[in-house]
């Protein structure tokens, strides 16, 4: 057994060293890409390196520098913070964080640029593209290396047909990151819209030599001897000439005229057909361009929305981390509620989980209090949202379950209300809470509210137990409706409630879902 364990450890050690070598190789590739300003390629290589070895400090610090060079200060700071947590001593990441915090003006400019970028995204979503362009120009002025802001500004210019300005912005972005796929795709879109293409070199064709000379044969016509004729014969010859000319015109000239007319008409028909076909092709091309533009706009809007959500989550995570570092757990819990953990990277998610594990109790109390306040103000949907979040933290809190079920009921969601009341019955069996929840279930599902244990037929129900769990002689009175009032009168004895044993005082009163009995636990 020891030999097998030793062999397994040796195999694991070989695999670990092999992964570390691969991680170092990808780090070297990322370093080469970063040195030639291929920031996108460098980021891909460094992320792959960290997937193979998360403790590769050099790769993580370089990835933070790449993010910072691309204008994404939040992502850069996240990588450096993770690097510092992995290796607290002799880590250059601490120097990077210190320099960034020491330059408050720079940090303030970065925060302001992120806020303005989010504002521009909001303006774009509401159709205020001109105002968004002005805001984005301020963002680029505050943070010239913010590539996402440059992309969004260029996209607005493309949408408005201002291709020259869009090309100028994209060329600036290309100087920062020479292989950014989004930059290259937008430049290609501009070339397609403007018709710009590389001209092919045409071969020069030599002129052909002159044609063969035509030879003209001269024919010498010998003059005839003149012979005088009578006037009658001359007149007849004139008439014959006129007739011959007329026949020649009819048989020779008229067909050529008709042929010329038909040829002209055919040419016109062909020209009109070609024109119609060309116009049809142009219409199809324009329709395809419109469809492609609509697809591009939809993709851009989706990218804008994703970028806005991710940027907002990273910004709130940074604020929560700062509050957490300062020891302000309440502020950290409040800010952490606005973070969408699904949009975070795996490393950023680890920071989120670390903060969440320490402040979840504070967050639970806040969500529970907010849900109760919203419920009291009859804001059912807001109460449901806050109470559902609180329930994700503590799924067995009776107050949260009760308020949530009542909020569902008031909001008209009967199925969820019944489901939540049934959870109360399952979690607190054989208690007054379970009895009250079952009454609501019967009321919502249209069933009778339990069986009567007395001879009464009204809405009042009286249960009498000779020797119950609350002592000798327990009498309970329950009234139907949305408000339950239970009165217990217990003698001297021991009450068992939800696994907690305490001593019940005589003559105590329970209103609603709060036990009048005093016990050494949380009650029913």
Coordinates of N, CA and C in Angstrom, one line a residue, residues 14 20 28 45 55 64 168 236 239 242 268-269 320 339 400 409 413 420 465 482 492 496:
X14 N 4.9 14.7 -11.1 CA 5.3 14.9 -12.5 C 4.2 15.7 -13.3
X20 N 3.2 23.3 -14.8 CA 4.0 24.5 -14.5 C 4.8 24.9 -15.7
X28 N 5.6 33.1 -21.4 CA 6.6 33.7 -22.3 C 6.0 34.1 -23.6
X45 N -3.1 34.5 -24.1 CA -2.0 33.6 -23.6 C -1.8 33.6 -22.1
X55 N -1.2 29.9 -9.6 CA -0.2 30.5 -8.7 C 1.0 31.0 -9.5
X64 N -2.5 41.8 -15.3 CA -3.0 43.1 -14.8 C -2.4 44.3 -15.5
X168 N -10.7 57.3 -37.8 CA -9.6 57.9 -37.1 C -9.6 57.4 -35.6
X236 N -38.1 60.1 -121.9 CA -38.4 58.7 -121.5 C -37.3 58.2 -120.5
X239 N -37.8 59.5 -117.1 CA -38.9 58.8 -116.4 C -38.5 57.4 -115.9
X242 N -36.3 57.8 -112.9 CA -37.1 58.1 -111.7 C -37.7 56.9 -111.2
X268 N -32.9 49.3 -77.1 CA -33.6 49.9 -76.0 C -34.2 48.9 -75.0
X269 N -34.8 47.8 -75.6 CA -35.3 46.8 -74.7 C -34.2 46.1 -73.9
X320 N -17.0 47.3 -2.9 CA -17.3 46.4 -1.8 C -15.9 46.0 -1.2
X339 N -23.9 43.4 -7.1 CA -22.9 42.7 -7.9 C -23.6 41.4 -8.5
X400 N -38.8 35.4 7.5 CA -38.6 35.6 6.1 C -39.6 34.8 5.3
X409 N -48.9 36.1 -1.7 CA -50.4 36.0 -1.6 C -51.0 37.4 -2.0
X413 N -49.8 35.8 -6.6 CA -49.0 34.6 -7.0 C -49.4 33.5 -6.0
X420 N -44.6 28.3 -0.4 CA -43.9 28.8 0.8 C -44.5 28.4 2.1
X465 N -57.3 19.6 24.8 CA -56.5 18.5 25.0 C -56.3 18.2 26.5
X482 N -57.4 36.4 7.9 CA -56.0 36.7 7.6 C -55.2 36.9 8.8
X492 N -48.4 24.0 35.0 CA -47.0 23.8 35.2 C -46.6 22.6 34.4
X496 N -42.4 21.5 24.6 CA -41.4 21.1 23.6 C -41.8 21.7 22.3

